[in-house]
Protein backbone atom coordinates (compact mmCIF):
# COMPACT_ATOMS: atom_id res chain seq x y z
CA UNK A 1 0.00 0.00 0.00
CA UNK A 2 1.08 3.56 -0.74
CA UNK A 3 -0.61 6.83 0.21
CA UNK A 4 -0.60 10.09 -1.74
CA UNK A 5 -2.03 13.43 -0.56
CA UNK A 6 -4.17 14.95 -3.32
CA UNK A 7 -4.79 18.70 -3.11
CA UNK A 8 -8.07 19.40 -4.94
CA UNK A 9 -8.20 23.17 -4.37
CA UNK A 10 -8.61 25.86 -1.73
CA UNK A 11 -11.57 27.97 -0.70
CA UNK A 12 -12.83 30.14 2.15
CA UNK A 13 -15.70 29.80 4.61
CA UNK A 14 -17.16 32.08 7.23
CA UNK A 15 -15.16 31.67 10.42
CA UNK A 16 -18.22 32.00 12.64
CA UNK A 17 -19.97 29.19 10.78
CA UNK A 18 -16.87 27.02 11.11
CA UNK A 19 -16.67 27.50 14.89
CA UNK A 20 -20.30 27.84 15.95
CA UNK A 21 -20.73 29.40 19.40
CA UNK A 22 -16.98 29.79 20.04
CA UNK A 23 -16.10 33.52 20.19
CA UNK A 24 -14.01 34.91 17.35
CA UNK A 25 -11.37 36.19 19.77
CA UNK A 26 -10.62 32.53 20.55
CA UNK A 27 -10.88 30.77 17.18
CA UNK A 28 -8.98 33.38 15.17
CA UNK A 29 -5.82 32.57 17.12
CA UNK A 30 -5.54 29.35 15.10
CA UNK A 31 -7.63 30.29 12.05
CA UNK A 32 -7.20 34.01 11.28
CA UNK A 33 -10.05 35.61 9.32
CA UNK A 34 -9.87 38.06 6.43
CA UNK A 35 -11.82 41.33 6.13
CA UNK A 36 -14.94 39.31 5.23
CA UNK A 37 -14.62 37.12 8.33
CA UNK A 38 -13.69 34.15 6.14
CA UNK A 39 -10.98 31.63 6.97
CA UNK A 40 -8.78 29.67 4.57
CA UNK A 41 -9.73 26.08 3.85
CA UNK A 42 -8.27 23.16 1.90
CA UNK A 43 -9.87 20.37 -0.10
CA UNK A 44 -7.24 17.74 0.65
CA UNK A 45 -8.10 14.26 -0.59
CA UNK A 46 -6.16 11.04 -0.08
CA UNK A 47 -5.21 8.50 -2.73
CA UNK A 48 -4.54 4.90 -1.71
CA UNK A 49 -2.65 2.60 -4.05
CA UNK A 50 -3.30 -0.97 -2.94
CA UNK A 51 -2.27 -3.59 -5.47
CA UNK A 52 -4.39 -3.12 -8.58
CA UNK A 53 -6.78 -0.76 -6.77
CA UNK A 54 -6.46 3.00 -6.72
CA UNK A 55 -8.85 4.48 -4.15
CA UNK A 56 -9.55 8.21 -3.92
CA UNK A 57 -11.03 9.47 -0.65
CA UNK A 58 -13.28 12.49 -1.37
CA UNK A 59 -13.00 14.70 -4.44
CA UNK A 60 -13.29 18.35 -3.40
CA UNK A 61 -16.06 20.57 -4.77
CA UNK A 62 -15.20 20.23 -8.46
CA UNK A 63 -15.60 22.98 -11.04
CA UNK A 64 -19.00 22.51 -12.67
CA UNK A 65 -20.91 25.11 -10.65
CA UNK A 66 -21.41 28.63 -11.97
CA UNK A 67 -19.45 31.77 -11.14
CA UNK A 68 -22.08 32.96 -8.66
CA UNK A 69 -21.79 29.73 -6.69
CA UNK A 70 -18.01 29.86 -6.44
CA UNK A 71 -18.20 33.56 -5.61
CA UNK A 72 -19.49 32.59 -2.17
CA UNK A 73 -16.36 30.56 -1.47
CA UNK A 74 -13.56 32.81 -2.77
CA UNK A 75 -11.39 30.12 -4.36
CA UNK A 76 -7.67 30.72 -3.96
CA UNK A 77 -4.38 28.99 -4.73
CA UNK A 78 -3.32 26.91 -7.71
CA UNK A 79 -4.14 23.35 -6.60
CA UNK A 80 -6.44 21.13 -8.66
CA UNK A 81 -7.41 17.49 -8.46
CA UNK A 82 -6.13 16.63 -11.93
CA UNK A 83 -2.79 18.36 -11.39
CA UNK A 84 -2.33 16.61 -8.05
CA UNK A 85 -3.14 13.22 -9.58
CA UNK A 86 -0.65 13.89 -12.38
CA UNK A 87 2.02 14.88 -9.85
CA UNK A 88 1.46 11.51 -8.14
CA UNK A 89 1.80 9.76 -11.52
CA UNK A 90 -1.86 9.01 -12.20
CA UNK A 91 -4.88 10.09 -14.25
CA UNK A 92 -8.50 10.18 -13.14
CA UNK A 93 -9.23 7.25 -15.48
CA UNK A 94 -6.86 5.14 -13.36
CA UNK A 95 -9.06 5.47 -10.28
CA UNK A 96 -10.86 2.21 -9.43
CA UNK A 97 -12.79 3.41 -6.36
CA UNK A 98 -13.98 6.76 -5.02
CA UNK A 99 -14.80 6.69 -1.31
CA UNK A 100 -17.04 9.58 -0.23
CA UNK A 101 -16.95 10.37 3.50
CA UNK A 102 -20.28 12.16 3.01
CA UNK A 103 -22.19 13.95 0.28
CA UNK A 104 -21.79 17.63 1.16
CA UNK A 105 -20.75 19.45 -2.00
CA UNK A 106 -17.21 20.29 -0.83
CA UNK A 107 -16.52 16.56 -0.42
CA UNK A 108 -18.24 15.05 -3.45
CA UNK A 109 -18.69 17.83 -6.03
CA UNK A 110 -15.67 16.65 -8.00
CA UNK A 111 -17.21 13.20 -8.45
CA UNK A 112 -19.51 14.50 -11.18
CA UNK A 113 -18.57 16.65 -14.18
CA UNK A 114 -20.59 18.36 -16.88
CA UNK A 115 -19.74 17.31 -20.43
CA UNK A 116 -19.40 19.79 -23.30
CA UNK A 117 -22.99 18.98 -24.24
CA UNK A 118 -24.16 19.71 -20.69
CA UNK A 119 -24.67 16.11 -19.56
CA UNK A 120 -23.80 15.31 -15.95
CA UNK A 121 -21.59 12.23 -15.73
CA UNK A 122 -19.09 10.58 -13.37
CA UNK A 123 -15.66 12.23 -13.39
CA UNK A 124 -14.06 8.80 -12.85
CA UNK A 125 -15.42 6.58 -15.57
CA UNK A 126 -13.72 3.39 -14.37
CA UNK A 127 -14.49 3.74 -10.66
CA UNK A 128 -17.09 2.55 -8.22
CA UNK A 129 -18.40 5.23 -5.88
CA UNK A 130 -18.75 4.15 -2.24
CA UNK A 131 -21.33 5.84 0.02
CA UNK A 132 -22.88 4.70 3.29
CA UNK A 133 -26.37 3.42 2.58
CA UNK A 134 -28.04 5.31 5.46
CA UNK A 135 -26.22 8.51 4.53
CA UNK A 136 -27.41 8.17 0.94
CA UNK A 137 -31.02 8.07 2.11
CA UNK A 138 -30.31 11.06 4.38
CA UNK A 139 -28.87 13.02 1.45
CA UNK A 140 -31.57 12.34 -1.15
CA UNK A 141 -34.25 13.30 1.38
CA UNK A 142 -32.44 16.32 2.85
CA UNK A 143 -33.49 18.19 5.96
CA UNK A 144 -33.84 21.97 5.74
CA UNK A 145 -30.57 22.45 7.64
CA UNK A 146 -28.46 20.58 5.09
CA UNK A 147 -30.44 21.05 1.89
CA UNK A 148 -28.02 23.67 0.56
CA UNK A 149 -25.09 21.26 1.04
CA UNK A 150 -26.69 18.26 -0.69
CA UNK A 151 -26.80 19.29 -4.34
CA UNK A 152 -28.79 16.93 -6.55
CA UNK A 153 -26.39 17.45 -9.47
CA UNK A 154 -23.63 15.91 -7.31
CA UNK A 155 -25.69 13.00 -6.04
CA UNK A 156 -28.32 11.66 -8.43
CA UNK A 157 -25.93 11.12 -11.38
CA UNK A 158 -23.99 8.68 -9.19
CA UNK A 159 -27.03 6.43 -8.99
CA UNK A 160 -27.94 6.89 -12.65
CA UNK A 161 -24.43 5.87 -13.71
CA UNK A 162 -24.73 2.36 -12.27
CA UNK A 163 -21.38 2.89 -10.53
CA UNK A 164 -22.79 3.56 -7.05
CA UNK A 165 -21.99 1.06 -4.29
CA UNK A 166 -23.20 1.09 -0.70
CA UNK A 167 -21.39 0.39 2.55
CA UNK A 168 -23.70 -0.90 5.26
CA UNK A 169 -23.55 -1.23 9.01
CA UNK A 170 -24.18 0.71 12.21
CA UNK A 171 -20.64 0.75 13.51
CA UNK A 172 -19.21 2.69 15.13
CA UNK A 173 -16.24 0.83 13.58
CA UNK A 174 -16.76 -1.22 10.43
CA UNK A 175 -13.81 -3.56 10.06
CA UNK A 176 -15.47 -5.79 7.47
CA UNK A 177 -16.13 -3.90 4.25
CA UNK A 178 -15.06 -4.12 0.58
CA UNK A 179 -12.16 -1.67 1.03
CA UNK A 180 -8.65 -2.14 2.47
CA UNK A 181 -9.27 -0.05 5.60
CA UNK A 182 -11.71 0.14 8.49
CA UNK A 183 -14.46 2.76 8.60
CA UNK A 184 -15.43 4.79 11.67
CA UNK A 185 -19.00 6.12 11.59
CA UNK A 186 -19.81 9.46 13.23
CA UNK A 187 -23.16 11.22 12.98
CA UNK A 188 -22.83 14.58 14.73
CA UNK A 189 -21.94 16.51 11.59
CA UNK A 190 -24.28 14.57 9.32
CA UNK A 191 -25.82 11.12 9.41
CA UNK A 192 -23.24 8.32 9.03
CA UNK A 193 -20.17 10.31 8.02
CA UNK A 194 -17.44 7.74 7.27
CA UNK A 195 -13.85 8.22 8.46
CA UNK A 196 -11.26 5.84 6.95
CA UNK A 197 -8.96 4.23 9.53
CA UNK A 198 -5.83 3.10 7.72
CA UNK A 199 -3.03 0.86 8.98
CA UNK A 200 0.04 2.06 7.11
CA UNK A 201 3.69 1.15 7.66
CA UNK A 202 3.18 0.41 11.32
CA UNK A 203 1.13 3.53 12.02
CA UNK A 204 -2.58 4.18 12.36
CA UNK A 205 -3.88 7.08 10.25
CA UNK A 206 -7.40 8.47 10.35
CA UNK A 207 -8.78 10.62 7.56
CA UNK A 208 -10.48 13.12 9.87
CA UNK A 209 -12.90 14.69 7.32
CA UNK A 210 -15.38 16.99 9.09
CA UNK A 211 -15.02 15.56 12.59
CA UNK A 212 -11.71 17.44 12.96
CA UNK A 213 -11.60 19.73 9.90
CA UNK A 214 -8.61 21.84 11.04
CA UNK A 215 -6.10 21.93 13.89
CA UNK A 216 -8.20 24.74 15.34
CA UNK A 217 -11.04 22.26 15.89
CA UNK A 218 -9.12 19.97 18.25
CA UNK A 219 -10.59 21.52 21.45
CA UNK A 220 -13.74 19.54 22.25
CA UNK A 221 -16.15 22.54 22.38
CA UNK A 222 -14.93 23.94 19.05
CA UNK A 223 -17.78 22.55 16.94
CA UNK A 224 -18.90 23.76 13.54
CA UNK A 225 -22.17 25.64 13.19
CA UNK A 226 -22.86 23.30 10.26
CA UNK A 227 -23.15 20.23 12.51
CA UNK A 228 -26.70 18.89 12.71
CA UNK A 229 -26.23 17.34 16.17
CA UNK A 230 -23.58 19.42 17.99
CA UNK A 231 -24.00 17.65 21.32
CA UNK A 232 -23.35 14.34 19.60
CA UNK A 233 -20.27 15.85 17.94
CA UNK A 234 -18.94 16.79 21.38
CA UNK A 235 -19.29 13.19 22.53
CA UNK A 236 -17.83 11.75 19.32
CA UNK A 237 -14.84 14.11 19.38
CA UNK A 238 -14.09 13.33 23.00
CA UNK A 239 -14.20 9.57 22.46
CA UNK A 240 -12.32 9.76 19.17
CA UNK A 241 -9.48 11.98 20.39
CA UNK A 242 -8.88 9.96 23.55
CA UNK A 243 -8.73 6.74 21.50
CA UNK A 244 -6.53 8.40 18.86
CA UNK A 245 -4.08 9.65 21.49
CA UNK A 246 -3.89 6.29 23.26
CA UNK A 247 -3.17 4.51 19.97
CA UNK A 248 -0.65 7.12 18.76
CA UNK A 249 -2.85 7.83 15.78
CA UNK A 250 -1.90 10.33 13.08
CA UNK A 251 -4.70 12.55 11.76
CA UNK A 252 -4.84 13.40 8.07
CA UNK A 253 -6.64 16.74 7.88
CA UNK A 254 -8.89 17.41 4.90
CA UNK A 255 -9.63 21.11 5.42
CA UNK A 256 -6.56 22.59 7.11
CA UNK A 257 -4.51 24.31 4.39
CA UNK A 258 -1.31 24.36 6.46
CA UNK A 259 -1.37 21.10 8.42
CA UNK A 260 -1.56 17.90 6.40
CA UNK A 261 -0.71 15.21 8.93
CA UNK A 262 -0.55 15.72 12.70
CA UNK A 263 0.38 13.79 15.81
CA UNK A 264 -1.32 14.35 19.17
CA UNK A 265 -0.30 15.08 22.75
CA UNK A 266 -2.12 15.33 26.06
CA UNK A 267 -2.05 18.76 27.72
CA UNK A 268 -3.74 20.25 30.78
CA UNK A 269 -6.29 21.77 28.38
CA UNK A 270 -6.97 18.49 26.60
CA UNK A 271 -5.60 16.74 23.54
CA UNK A 272 -3.81 19.05 21.13
CA UNK A 273 -1.46 18.87 18.15
CA UNK A 274 2.00 17.62 19.05
CA UNK A 275 3.67 18.14 15.66
CA UNK A 276 2.72 18.40 12.00
CA UNK A 277 4.21 16.72 8.95
CA UNK A 278 3.97 16.16 5.24
CA UNK A 279 2.82 12.59 4.67
CA UNK A 280 5.59 11.87 2.16
CA UNK A 281 8.39 13.11 4.41
CA UNK A 282 7.02 11.37 7.51
CA UNK A 283 7.15 7.97 5.80
CA UNK A 284 10.25 8.53 3.65
XYZ file of C-alpha atoms in Angstrom:
284
model
C 0.000 0.000 0.000
C 1.085 3.563 -0.738
C -0.609 6.831 0.208
C -0.600 10.093 -1.744
C -2.032 13.432 -0.556
C -4.169 14.955 -3.320
C -4.792 18.696 -3.114
C -8.071 19.401 -4.936
C -8.203 23.170 -4.368
C -8.610 25.858 -1.728
C -11.567 27.970 -0.701
C -12.827 30.142 2.150
C -15.703 29.804 4.611
C -17.164 32.083 7.231
C -15.165 31.668 10.423
C -18.220 32.004 12.637
C -19.969 29.188 10.784
C -16.874 27.015 11.106
C -16.666 27.498 14.893
C -20.300 27.842 15.954
C -20.725 29.399 19.405
C -16.975 29.794 20.042
C -16.104 33.523 20.190
C -14.006 34.912 17.352
C -11.371 36.194 19.772
C -10.623 32.529 20.547
C -10.879 30.775 17.182
C -8.982 33.381 15.170
C -5.819 32.565 17.116
C -5.535 29.354 15.102
C -7.632 30.285 12.048
C -7.204 34.013 11.276
C -10.053 35.608 9.325
C -9.868 38.060 6.433
C -11.816 41.329 6.128
C -14.938 39.312 5.228
C -14.615 37.122 8.334
C -13.689 34.151 6.142
C -10.976 31.627 6.967
C -8.775 29.670 4.574
C -9.733 26.083 3.851
C -8.274 23.164 1.899
C -9.865 20.366 -0.097
C -7.237 17.737 0.647
C -8.098 14.261 -0.585
C -6.164 11.038 -0.075
C -5.207 8.503 -2.727
C -4.542 4.900 -1.710
C -2.645 2.596 -4.050
C -3.297 -0.966 -2.944
C -2.267 -3.588 -5.467
C -4.394 -3.121 -8.579
C -6.782 -0.763 -6.773
C -6.461 3.003 -6.718
C -8.849 4.481 -4.153
C -9.552 8.207 -3.919
C -11.032 9.472 -0.646
C -13.280 12.487 -1.369
C -13.005 14.698 -4.442
C -13.290 18.351 -3.396
C -16.058 20.571 -4.768
C -15.204 20.225 -8.464
C -15.597 22.982 -11.042
C -19.000 22.506 -12.675
C -20.908 25.114 -10.654
C -21.413 28.630 -11.974
C -19.448 31.771 -11.140
C -22.079 32.962 -8.663
C -21.794 29.729 -6.691
C -18.013 29.864 -6.444
C -18.203 33.562 -5.613
C -19.492 32.591 -2.173
C -16.360 30.560 -1.466
C -13.556 32.813 -2.771
C -11.392 30.120 -4.355
C -7.672 30.718 -3.956
C -4.384 28.985 -4.729
C -3.318 26.908 -7.715
C -4.144 23.351 -6.599
C -6.438 21.130 -8.660
C -7.413 17.487 -8.459
C -6.127 16.625 -11.925
C -2.791 18.358 -11.388
C -2.327 16.607 -8.053
C -3.139 13.222 -9.578
C -0.652 13.890 -12.382
C 2.017 14.875 -9.850
C 1.459 11.506 -8.144
C 1.800 9.761 -11.518
C -1.857 9.011 -12.198
C -4.876 10.090 -14.250
C -8.502 10.185 -13.144
C -9.230 7.253 -15.479
C -6.855 5.136 -13.360
C -9.064 5.468 -10.280
C -10.865 2.210 -9.433
C -12.787 3.410 -6.365
C -13.983 6.756 -5.021
C -14.801 6.690 -1.309
C -17.037 9.581 -0.226
C -16.947 10.374 3.496
C -20.280 12.158 3.013
C -22.190 13.950 0.276
C -21.794 17.628 1.162
C -20.755 19.452 -2.003
C -17.209 20.286 -0.832
C -16.516 16.563 -0.418
C -18.242 15.051 -3.451
C -18.688 17.833 -6.028
C -15.668 16.647 -7.996
C -17.206 13.200 -8.448
C -19.509 14.496 -11.182
C -18.569 16.647 -14.183
C -20.592 18.361 -16.881
C -19.741 17.310 -20.434
C -19.404 19.788 -23.296
C -22.992 18.975 -24.239
C -24.159 19.710 -20.689
C -24.669 16.111 -19.563
C -23.802 15.313 -15.947
C -21.595 12.235 -15.725
C -19.087 10.584 -13.371
C -15.660 12.227 -13.385
C -14.059 8.803 -12.847
C -15.418 6.576 -15.573
C -13.724 3.395 -14.370
C -14.491 3.736 -10.664
C -17.094 2.551 -8.218
C -18.404 5.232 -5.879
C -18.751 4.149 -2.240
C -21.330 5.838 0.016
C -22.877 4.698 3.289
C -26.369 3.416 2.581
C -28.040 5.313 5.459
C -26.221 8.514 4.531
C -27.410 8.175 0.943
C -31.020 8.071 2.106
C -30.314 11.060 4.378
C -28.875 13.017 1.446
C -31.568 12.335 -1.150
C -34.253 13.301 1.377
C -32.440 16.323 2.855
C -33.489 18.191 5.956
C -33.845 21.967 5.740
C -30.571 22.454 7.637
C -28.464 20.580 5.086
C -30.443 21.050 1.895
C -28.024 23.673 0.563
C -25.090 21.259 1.036
C -26.693 18.258 -0.688
C -26.801 19.290 -4.339
C -28.787 16.931 -6.552
C -26.386 17.446 -9.474
C -23.634 15.909 -7.314
C -25.686 13.002 -6.041
C -28.325 11.664 -8.435
C -25.934 11.115 -11.385
C -23.989 8.679 -9.187
C -27.035 6.431 -8.995
C -27.941 6.894 -12.649
C -24.428 5.869 -13.707
C -24.733 2.360 -12.275
C -21.377 2.890 -10.528
C -22.787 3.558 -7.055
C -21.989 1.060 -4.286
C -23.200 1.086 -0.696
C -21.388 0.392 2.545
C -23.699 -0.900 5.256
C -23.546 -1.226 9.015
C -24.183 0.713 12.205
C -20.637 0.755 13.510
C -19.205 2.685 15.133
C -16.243 0.827 13.585
C -16.761 -1.220 10.435
C -13.811 -3.559 10.063
C -15.468 -5.794 7.472
C -16.130 -3.897 4.247
C -15.057 -4.117 0.584
C -12.160 -1.670 1.025
C -8.647 -2.141 2.472
C -9.275 -0.050 5.601
C -11.710 0.139 8.490
C -14.462 2.761 8.596
C -15.431 4.789 11.667
C -19.000 6.122 11.592
C -19.807 9.460 13.227
C -23.161 11.216 12.977
C -22.833 14.579 14.731
C -21.939 16.513 11.591
C -24.276 14.566 9.324
C -25.821 11.116 9.414
C -23.238 8.322 9.028
C -20.172 10.306 8.016
C -17.440 7.744 7.274
C -13.848 8.220 8.460
C -11.265 5.840 6.952
C -8.957 4.231 9.534
C -5.830 3.104 7.719
C -3.035 0.861 8.983
C 0.044 2.055 7.115
C 3.686 1.152 7.655
C 3.184 0.407 11.320
C 1.131 3.534 12.023
C -2.580 4.182 12.358
C -3.877 7.077 10.250
C -7.404 8.471 10.354
C -8.784 10.624 7.564
C -10.484 13.119 9.866
C -12.899 14.690 7.320
C -15.383 16.993 9.093
C -15.025 15.558 12.590
C -11.712 17.444 12.958
C -11.595 19.729 9.899
C -8.608 21.844 11.044
C -6.104 21.935 13.891
C -8.200 24.743 15.338
C -11.041 22.262 15.895
C -9.122 19.967 18.247
C -10.592 21.516 21.445
C -13.743 19.544 22.246
C -16.152 22.542 22.383
C -14.932 23.940 19.050
C -17.779 22.546 16.937
C -18.903 23.762 13.539
C -22.175 25.643 13.190
C -22.861 23.300 10.258
C -23.154 20.233 12.511
C -26.704 18.892 12.713
C -26.228 17.341 16.170
C -23.585 19.420 17.987
C -23.999 17.647 21.319
C -23.347 14.342 19.605
C -20.271 15.851 17.937
C -18.939 16.792 21.378
C -19.293 13.187 22.532
C -17.831 11.750 19.317
C -14.839 14.105 19.377
C -14.087 13.329 23.001
C -14.200 9.571 22.458
C -12.323 9.762 19.173
C -9.476 11.976 20.387
C -8.881 9.956 23.548
C -8.727 6.742 21.504
C -6.529 8.396 18.864
C -4.079 9.650 21.488
C -3.892 6.289 23.257
C -3.174 4.507 19.967
C -0.646 7.124 18.765
C -2.853 7.827 15.776
C -1.899 10.329 13.079
C -4.700 12.553 11.763
C -4.840 13.397 8.074
C -6.640 16.737 7.876
C -8.888 17.414 4.897
C -9.630 21.108 5.419
C -6.561 22.586 7.111
C -4.505 24.308 4.388
C -1.310 24.364 6.457
C -1.365 21.102 8.422
C -1.561 17.897 6.397
C -0.707 15.212 8.933
C -0.554 15.722 12.703
C 0.377 13.794 15.815
C -1.319 14.353 19.168
C -0.296 15.079 22.747
C -2.116 15.331 26.063
C -2.046 18.758 27.720
C -3.739 20.250 30.779
C -6.294 21.771 28.383
C -6.971 18.493 26.595
C -5.602 16.740 23.536
C -3.810 19.052 21.129
C -1.461 18.868 18.153
C 2.002 17.620 19.050
C 3.667 18.138 15.660
C 2.723 18.397 12.002
C 4.214 16.717 8.951
C 3.966 16.159 5.236
C 2.822 12.586 4.668
C 5.592 11.868 2.157
C 8.388 13.107 4.411
C 7.021 11.369 7.510
C 7.147 7.971 5.796
C 10.252 8.535 3.654
